[in-house]
mmCIF file of C-alpha atoms and ligand atoms in Angstrom:
data_model
loop_
_atom_site.group_PDB
_atom_site.id
_atom_site.type_symbol
_atom_site.label_atom_id
_atom_site.label_comp_id
_atom_site.label_asym_id
_atom_site.label_seq_id
_atom_site.Cartn_x
_atom_site.Cartn_y
_atom_site.Cartn_z
ATOM 1 C CA MET A 22 0.000 0.000 0.000
ATOM 2 C CA SER A 23 1.216 3.474 -0.788
ATOM 3 C CA ALA A 24 1.713 5.976 2.029
ATOM 4 C CA HIS A 25 -0.511 8.964 2.719
ATOM 5 C CA ILE A 26 1.368 12.037 1.418
ATOM 6 C CA ILE A 27 1.419 14.819 4.006
ATOM 7 C CA ASP A 28 0.870 18.014 2.010
ATOM 8 C CA GLY A 29 3.031 20.759 3.523
ATOM 9 C CA LYS A 30 1.920 23.320 0.952
ATOM 10 C CA GLU A 31 -1.730 22.955 1.873
ATOM 11 C CA PHE A 32 -1.001 22.780 5.611
ATOM 12 C CA SER A 33 1.295 25.821 5.563
ATOM 13 C CA ALA A 34 -1.372 27.816 3.701
ATOM 14 C CA ARG A 35 -3.792 26.958 6.539
ATOM 15 C CA VAL A 36 -1.232 28.095 9.155
ATOM 16 C CA ARG A 37 -0.565 31.334 7.249
ATOM 17 C CA GLY A 38 -4.338 31.911 7.048
ATOM 18 C CA THR A 39 -4.629 31.519 10.828
ATOM 19 C CA VAL A 40 -1.697 33.919 11.318
ATOM 20 C CA ALA A 41 -3.377 36.504 9.048
ATOM 21 C CA ASP A 42 -6.566 36.220 11.147
ATOM 22 C CA GLN A 43 -4.517 36.653 14.345
ATOM 23 C CA VAL A 44 -2.785 39.731 12.904
ATOM 24 C CA LYS A 45 -6.206 41.243 12.143
ATOM 25 C CA VAL A 46 -7.319 40.777 15.763
ATOM 26 C CA LEU A 47 -4.036 42.176 17.106
ATOM 27 C CA ARG A 48 -4.415 45.264 14.919
ATOM 28 C CA GLU A 49 -8.144 45.867 15.397
ATOM 29 C CA LYS A 50 -8.614 44.864 19.036
ATOM 30 C CA HIS A 51 -5.203 45.648 20.543
ATOM 31 C CA GLY A 52 -3.852 48.331 18.169
ATOM 32 C CA ILE A 53 -0.670 46.299 17.589
ATOM 33 C CA THR A 54 0.886 45.432 14.232
ATOM 34 C CA PRO A 55 3.352 42.538 14.640
ATOM 35 C CA GLY A 56 6.729 43.418 13.126
ATOM 36 C CA LEU A 57 9.412 41.054 11.843
ATOM 37 C CA ALA A 58 12.933 42.208 10.950
ATOM 38 C CA VAL A 59 15.232 40.072 8.800
ATOM 39 C CA VAL A 60 18.943 40.855 8.635
ATOM 40 C CA LEU A 61 20.869 39.636 5.591
ATOM 41 C CA VAL A 62 24.639 39.988 5.486
ATOM 42 C CA GLY A 63 26.298 39.387 2.116
ATOM 43 C CA GLU A 64 25.100 38.145 -1.261
ATOM 44 C CA ASP A 65 24.588 34.380 -0.823
ATOM 45 C CA PRO A 66 22.010 33.547 -3.551
ATOM 46 C CA ALA A 67 20.137 30.915 -1.502
ATOM 47 C CA SER A 68 19.913 33.300 1.469
ATOM 48 C CA GLN A 69 18.633 36.077 -0.800
ATOM 49 C CA VAL A 70 15.810 33.802 -2.013
ATOM 50 C CA TYR A 71 14.898 32.775 1.569
ATOM 51 C CA VAL A 72 14.867 36.383 2.736
ATOM 52 C CA ARG A 73 12.750 37.550 -0.197
ATOM 53 C CA ASN A 74 10.209 34.779 0.495
ATOM 54 C CA LYS A 75 10.165 35.591 4.201
ATOM 55 C CA ASN A 76 9.476 39.270 3.530
ATOM 56 C CA ARG A 77 6.739 38.516 1.013
ATOM 57 C CA SER A 78 4.980 36.118 3.410
ATOM 58 C CA THR A 79 5.286 38.611 6.276
ATOM 59 C CA VAL A 80 3.603 41.366 4.255
ATOM 60 C CA GLU A 81 0.932 38.954 2.950
ATOM 61 C CA ALA A 82 0.052 38.075 6.564
ATOM 62 C CA GLY A 83 -0.526 41.802 7.285
ATOM 63 C CA MET A 84 2.589 42.255 9.442
ATOM 64 C CA LYS A 85 5.247 44.937 9.301
ATOM 65 C CA SER A 86 8.347 43.649 7.508
ATOM 66 C CA GLU A 87 11.759 45.258 7.805
ATOM 67 C CA GLU A 88 14.679 44.009 5.741
ATOM 68 C CA ILE A 89 18.196 45.126 6.632
ATOM 69 C CA LYS A 90 20.936 44.327 4.133
ATOM 70 C CA LEU A 91 24.626 44.635 4.970
ATOM 71 C CA PRO A 92 27.555 44.012 2.626
ATOM 72 C CA ASP A 93 29.613 40.812 3.010
ATOM 73 C CA THR A 94 32.465 42.994 4.282
ATOM 74 C CA ALA A 95 30.372 44.056 7.317
ATOM 75 C CA THR A 96 32.117 43.726 10.672
ATOM 76 C CA GLU A 97 30.722 41.919 13.713
ATOM 77 C CA GLU A 98 30.342 45.313 15.436
ATOM 78 C CA GLU A 99 28.182 46.582 12.561
ATOM 79 C CA VAL A 100 25.912 43.538 12.724
ATOM 80 C CA LEU A 101 25.685 43.789 16.523
ATOM 81 C CA ALA A 102 24.772 47.484 16.206
ATOM 82 C CA VAL A 103 21.850 46.562 13.909
ATOM 83 C CA VAL A 104 20.693 43.831 16.314
ATOM 84 C CA ASN A 105 20.886 46.233 19.266
ATOM 85 C CA ARG A 106 18.856 48.850 17.421
ATOM 86 C CA LEU A 107 16.185 46.236 16.566
ATOM 87 C CA ASN A 108 16.161 45.016 20.190
ATOM 88 C CA GLU A 109 15.178 48.563 21.245
ATOM 89 C CA ASP A 110 12.617 49.114 18.463
ATOM 90 C CA GLU A 111 9.111 48.657 19.925
ATOM 91 C CA SER A 112 7.547 48.160 16.480
ATOM 92 C CA ILE A 113 9.694 45.027 15.969
ATOM 93 C CA HIS A 114 8.583 41.813 17.746
ATOM 94 C CA GLY A 115 10.738 39.301 15.891
ATOM 95 C CA ILE A 116 14.371 39.439 14.740
ATOM 96 C CA LEU A 117 15.954 36.917 12.393
ATOM 97 C CA VAL A 118 19.572 37.095 11.291
ATOM 98 C CA GLN A 119 19.909 34.932 8.189
ATOM 99 C CA LEU A 120 22.595 32.224 8.509
ATOM 100 C CA PRO A 121 25.250 31.486 7.444
ATOM 101 C CA LEU A 122 27.095 34.713 8.225
ATOM 102 C CA PRO A 123 30.402 35.661 6.547
ATOM 103 C CA SER A 124 33.400 34.054 8.260
ATOM 104 C CA GLN A 125 34.638 37.256 9.971
ATOM 105 C CA ILE A 126 31.458 37.287 12.091
ATOM 106 C CA ASP A 127 30.916 35.029 15.112
ATOM 107 C CA GLU A 128 27.411 33.575 14.626
ATOM 108 C CA THR A 129 26.996 32.663 18.283
ATOM 109 C CA ALA A 130 27.870 36.205 19.399
ATOM 110 C CA VAL A 131 25.231 37.614 17.037
ATOM 111 C CA ILE A 132 22.526 35.121 18.049
ATOM 112 C CA ASP A 133 23.257 35.741 21.727
ATOM 113 C CA ALA A 134 22.866 39.496 21.175
ATOM 114 C CA ILE A 135 19.234 39.088 20.030
ATOM 115 C CA ALA A 136 16.750 39.793 22.828
ATOM 116 C CA PRO A 137 15.501 36.279 23.712
ATOM 117 C CA GLU A 138 11.838 37.382 23.581
ATOM 118 C CA LYS A 139 12.385 38.568 19.961
ATOM 119 C CA ASP A 140 14.382 35.471 18.910
ATOM 120 C CA VAL A 141 11.805 34.048 16.454
ATOM 121 C CA ASP A 142 14.372 31.494 15.219
ATOM 122 C CA GLY A 143 14.552 30.018 18.731
ATOM 123 C CA PHE A 144 18.342 29.733 18.452
ATOM 124 C CA HIS A 145 19.310 31.768 21.557
ATOM 125 C CA VAL A 146 20.640 29.579 24.405
ATOM 126 C CA ILE A 147 18.021 31.076 26.746
ATOM 127 C CA ASN A 148 15.285 29.722 24.468
ATOM 128 C CA THR A 149 17.058 26.385 23.999
ATOM 129 C CA GLY A 150 17.357 26.031 27.769
ATOM 130 C CA ARG A 151 13.810 27.162 28.534
ATOM 131 C CA GLN A 152 12.393 24.725 25.987
ATOM 132 C CA ALA A 153 14.510 21.874 27.399
ATOM 133 C CA VAL A 154 13.109 22.353 30.914
ATOM 134 C CA GLY A 155 9.518 22.874 29.763
ATOM 135 C CA LEU A 156 9.250 26.662 30.233
ATOM 136 C CA PRO A 157 7.601 28.924 27.623
ATOM 137 C CA ALA A 158 10.217 29.484 24.906
ATOM 138 C CA MET A 159 10.604 30.478 21.286
ATOM 139 C CA VAL A 160 10.914 27.171 19.398
ATOM 140 C CA PRO A 161 12.931 26.775 16.153
ATOM 141 C CA CYS A 162 10.637 27.039 13.124
ATOM 142 C CA THR A 163 11.371 23.784 11.283
ATOM 143 C CA PRO A 164 10.932 21.489 14.335
ATOM 144 C CA ARG A 165 7.783 23.430 15.308
ATOM 145 C CA GLY A 166 6.424 22.795 11.796
ATOM 146 C CA CYS A 167 7.282 19.076 11.995
ATOM 147 C CA ILE A 168 5.465 18.701 15.320
ATOM 148 C CA MET A 169 2.409 20.501 13.903
ATOM 149 C CA MET A 170 2.313 18.113 10.937
ATOM 150 C CA LEU A 171 2.788 15.059 13.167
ATOM 151 C CA LYS A 172 0.000 16.080 15.550
ATOM 152 C CA ASP A 173 -2.295 16.971 12.667
ATOM 153 C CA HIS A 174 -1.779 13.525 11.165
ATOM 154 C CA LEU A 175 -1.448 11.305 14.260
ATOM 155 C CA GLY A 176 -3.191 13.235 17.042
ATOM 156 C CA ASP A 177 -1.679 12.267 20.409
ATOM 157 C CA LEU A 178 2.004 11.306 20.036
ATOM 158 C CA SER A 179 2.519 9.996 23.560
ATOM 159 C CA GLY A 180 4.187 6.616 23.926
ATOM 160 C CA LEU A 181 5.288 6.429 20.286
ATOM 161 C CA ASN A 182 8.875 5.500 19.400
ATOM 162 C CA ALA A 183 10.469 8.475 17.650
ATOM 163 C CA VAL A 184 13.848 8.331 15.942
ATOM 164 C CA VAL A 185 15.496 11.583 14.844
ATOM 165 C CA VAL A 186 18.354 11.082 12.394
ATOM 166 C CA GLY A 187 20.681 14.078 12.717
ATOM 167 C CA ARG A 188 21.878 16.097 15.697
ATOM 168 C CA SER A 189 22.125 19.695 14.475
ATOM 169 C CA ASN A 190 21.332 22.573 16.817
ATOM 170 C CA ILE A 191 18.778 23.923 14.324
ATOM 171 C CA VAL A 192 16.739 20.754 13.709
ATOM 172 C CA GLY A 193 17.909 17.446 15.260
ATOM 173 C CA LYS A 194 18.366 18.463 18.895
ATOM 174 C CA PRO A 195 15.294 20.733 19.213
ATOM 175 C CA MET A 196 13.206 18.160 17.323
ATOM 176 C CA ALA A 197 14.187 15.438 19.807
ATOM 177 C CA SER A 198 13.418 17.752 22.708
ATOM 178 C CA LEU A 199 9.968 18.646 21.335
ATOM 179 C CA LEU A 200 9.137 14.971 20.719
ATOM 180 C CA LEU A 201 10.142 14.218 24.314
ATOM 181 C CA ALA A 202 7.841 17.020 25.466
ATOM 182 C CA GLU A 203 5.054 15.171 23.564
ATOM 183 C CA SER A 204 5.906 12.062 25.650
ATOM 184 C CA CYS A 205 7.484 10.085 22.808
ATOM 185 C CA THR A 206 10.295 7.625 23.502
ATOM 186 C CA VAL A 207 13.084 9.407 21.660
ATOM 187 C CA THR A 208 16.314 8.199 20.054
ATOM 188 C CA ILE A 209 18.771 10.482 18.265
ATOM 189 C CA ALA A 210 20.752 8.661 15.567
ATOM 190 C CA HIS A 211 23.770 10.188 13.838
ATOM 191 C CA SER A 212 26.884 9.404 11.805
ATOM 192 C CA ARG A 213 28.438 7.346 14.631
ATOM 193 C CA THR A 214 25.295 5.320 15.428
ATOM 194 C CA LYS A 215 25.827 1.554 15.165
ATOM 195 C CA ASN A 216 23.246 -0.429 13.159
ATOM 196 C CA ILE A 217 21.445 2.750 12.149
ATOM 197 C CA GLU A 218 19.097 0.783 9.858
ATOM 198 C CA ASP A 219 17.852 -1.281 12.828
ATOM 199 C CA VAL A 220 17.473 1.842 14.962
ATOM 200 C CA CYS A 221 15.352 3.441 12.224
ATOM 201 C CA ARG A 222 13.266 0.253 11.865
ATOM 202 C CA GLY A 223 12.133 0.695 15.477
ATOM 203 C CA ALA A 224 10.551 4.077 14.739
ATOM 204 C CA ASP A 225 6.832 4.810 14.712
ATOM 205 C CA ILE A 226 7.910 8.369 13.862
ATOM 206 C CA LEU A 227 11.068 8.787 11.784
ATOM 207 C CA VAL A 228 12.471 12.296 11.325
ATOM 208 C CA ALA A 229 15.303 12.589 8.795
ATOM 209 C CA ALA A 230 17.487 15.692 9.194
ATOM 210 C CA VAL A 231 20.998 14.703 8.142
ATOM 211 C CA GLY A 232 21.487 16.570 4.856
ATOM 212 C CA ARG A 233 22.509 13.407 2.955
ATOM 213 C CA PRO A 234 20.504 12.827 -0.230
ATOM 214 C CA GLU A 235 18.234 9.758 -0.091
ATOM 215 C CA MET A 236 20.258 8.131 2.708
ATOM 216 C CA ILE A 237 17.260 6.462 4.359
ATOM 217 C CA LYS A 238 15.884 3.594 2.278
ATOM 218 C CA GLY A 239 12.468 1.973 2.292
ATOM 219 C CA GLU A 240 13.841 -1.151 4.010
ATOM 220 C CA TRP A 241 14.962 0.976 6.985
ATOM 221 C CA ILE A 242 11.343 1.933 7.676
ATOM 222 C CA LYS A 243 8.798 0.106 9.835
ATOM 223 C CA ALA A 244 5.544 -0.702 8.008
ATOM 224 C CA GLY A 245 3.022 2.045 8.700
ATOM 225 C CA ALA A 246 5.516 4.512 10.241
ATOM 226 C CA THR A 247 5.127 8.263 9.825
ATOM 227 C CA VAL A 248 8.171 9.705 8.032
ATOM 228 C CA ILE A 249 9.097 13.401 8.204
ATOM 229 C CA ASP A 250 11.820 14.322 5.707
ATOM 230 C CA VAL A 251 13.555 17.597 6.604
ATOM 231 C CA GLY A 252 16.310 17.223 3.980
ATOM 232 C CA ILE A 253 16.469 19.507 0.954
ATOM 233 C CA ASN A 254 19.322 18.366 -1.303
ATOM 234 C CA ARG A 255 19.937 19.410 -4.907
ATOM 235 C CA ILE A 256 21.351 16.526 -6.966
ATOM 236 C CA ALA A 257 22.391 16.197 -10.593
ATOM 237 C CA LYS A 258 20.218 14.164 -12.966
ATOM 238 C CA ASP A 259 21.490 12.094 -15.911
ATOM 239 C CA ASP A 260 20.412 14.834 -18.372
ATOM 240 C CA GLY A 261 22.670 17.397 -16.650
ATOM 241 C CA LYS A 262 19.745 19.191 -14.955
ATOM 242 C CA THR A 263 19.213 19.113 -11.194
ATOM 243 C CA ARG A 264 16.363 18.084 -8.907
ATOM 244 C CA LEU A 265 15.548 18.380 -5.219
ATOM 245 C CA VAL A 266 15.494 15.260 -3.056
ATOM 246 C CA GLY A 267 15.150 14.682 0.654
ATOM 247 C CA ASP A 268 17.203 12.597 3.090
ATOM 248 C CA VAL A 269 14.754 9.726 2.482
ATOM 249 C CA GLU A 270 14.570 7.679 -0.718
ATOM 250 C CA PHE A 271 10.964 8.629 -1.426
ATOM 251 C CA ASP A 272 10.100 5.980 -4.020
ATOM 252 C CA SER A 273 11.047 3.014 -1.822
ATOM 253 C CA ALA A 274 9.838 4.668 1.413
ATOM 254 C CA LYS A 275 6.323 5.445 0.182
ATOM 255 C CA ASP A 276 5.581 1.737 -0.310
ATOM 256 C CA VAL A 277 6.323 0.980 3.367
ATOM 257 C CA ALA A 278 5.473 4.093 5.392
ATOM 258 C CA GLY A 279 1.968 4.905 6.601
ATOM 259 C CA ALA A 280 2.515 8.581 5.843
ATOM 260 C CA ILE A 281 5.407 10.630 4.458
ATOM 261 C CA THR A 282 6.266 14.251 3.680
ATOM 262 C CA PRO A 283 7.452 14.812 0.085
ATOM 263 C CA VAL A 284 10.444 16.922 -1.019
ATOM 264 C CA PRO A 285 9.699 19.536 -2.223
ATOM 265 C CA GLY A 286 6.293 20.432 -0.762
ATOM 266 C CA GLY A 287 6.553 18.831 2.683
ATOM 267 C CA VAL A 288 8.451 20.335 5.603
ATOM 268 C CA GLY A 289 9.934 23.225 3.559
ATOM 269 C CA PRO A 290 6.812 25.399 3.268
ATOM 270 C CA MET A 291 6.088 24.923 6.990
ATOM 271 C CA THR A 292 9.270 26.736 8.068
ATOM 272 C CA ILE A 293 8.186 30.221 6.938
ATOM 273 C CA ALA A 294 4.630 29.600 8.185
ATOM 274 C CA CYS A 295 6.094 28.775 11.616
ATOM 275 C CA LEU A 296 8.316 31.859 11.516
ATOM 276 C CA LEU A 297 5.145 33.932 11.153
ATOM 277 C CA ALA A 298 3.463 31.884 13.918
ATOM 278 C CA ASN A 299 6.501 32.513 16.154
ATOM 279 C CA THR A 300 6.226 36.246 15.466
ATOM 280 C CA ILE A 301 2.602 36.135 16.689
ATOM 281 C CA THR A 302 3.732 34.208 19.788
ATOM 282 C CA ALA A 303 6.469 36.800 20.478
ATOM 283 C CA THR A 304 4.063 39.731 19.951
ATOM 284 C CA CYS A 305 1.505 38.228 22.349
ATOM 285 C CA ARG A 306 4.060 37.449 25.063
ATOM 286 C CA MET A 307 5.599 40.932 24.845
ATOM 287 C CA ASN A 308 2.170 42.513 25.271
ATOM 288 C CA ASP A 309 0.739 40.128 27.921
ATOM 289 C CA ILE A 310 -1.920 38.854 25.520
ATOM 290 C CA GLU A 311 -3.072 35.235 25.852
ATOM 291 C CA GLU A 312 -2.414 33.902 22.320
ATOM 292 C CA ALA A 313 -5.174 31.285 22.599
ATOM 293 C CA THR A 314 -7.797 34.028 23.104
ATOM 294 C CA LEU A 315 -6.981 35.843 19.839
ATOM 295 C CA LEU A 316 -9.347 33.776 17.709
ATOM 296 C CA GLY A 317 -11.884 33.122 20.492
HETATM 297 N N1 GUN B 425 19.457 29.749 7.057
HETATM 298 C C1 GUN B 425 18.831 28.641 6.581
HETATM 299 N N2 GUN B 425 17.743 28.365 7.343
HETATM 300 C C2 GUN B 425 17.677 29.314 8.303
HETATM 301 C C3 GUN B 425 16.767 29.574 9.364
HETATM 302 O O1 GUN B 425 15.792 28.853 9.603
HETATM 303 N N3 GUN B 425 17.051 30.670 10.137
HETATM 304 C C4 GUN B 425 18.124 31.464 9.896
HETATM 305 N N4 GUN B 425 18.308 32.501 10.721
HETATM 306 N N5 GUN B 425 18.986 31.250 8.923
HETATM 307 C C5 GUN B 425 18.762 30.188 8.129
#
């Protein structure tokens, strides 16, 4: 039997619709327009595309969008000065500094300079720590999107065996922590894991976030498992063109899994939707508004 395909495009459109409704209430009832600032340093083409999409989605949701561009020769002090100005700006509720940064700039120093309540990426150690101990925190966008898709598809996740392949600070570690908070039994697998195929075969929920094209094969997957593929890898085709693939070999996986996210059109579109959702969360917390009451 072929797996149910979890449609991230459709789901992210629903999330963005909810965000737009929340923005309307914040503006009309509370007189607040949520504001998101994105800082781009340098000319990296992929980063330019991400930033353009983020700004477009922010404006479409009815929020204020501020884009700050600095040349790739910018110093750490110049970037920190921008972050400090945005920290003080009351019309800005979310700050995102696009990564990677040019090599002369210490990424950790920049992330740590962002006011934790405005850290819509959820990368600041204060947010990482608060999330780990179960306190209200800003949660990284991609893992937040994965959890939303999992709960939408499976409902209650408690007691399920979850395997996260990959241990990055941006996806693997926060993903494992969020799954634990949902009462899953969580394993993190990585490049040093022994018998990784067997570990994956134990998963009711398998999250692939390693950045290795089509590494996870259909025979690594338990029948009926839910597979979330975070990978976005561009590979060459025989005809010299390129195509996007995930970290999971989709064609073999779809015959075994119960449900699977495709690449493209799965997790990817959820990341920007969750960035907007995080900006709503930040705006509400900064203004002592109960987020759950926005839409009644
Ligand atoms: N570069 C690629 N993805 C991301 C992201 O989610 N946040 C930031 N800040 N930079 C990125």
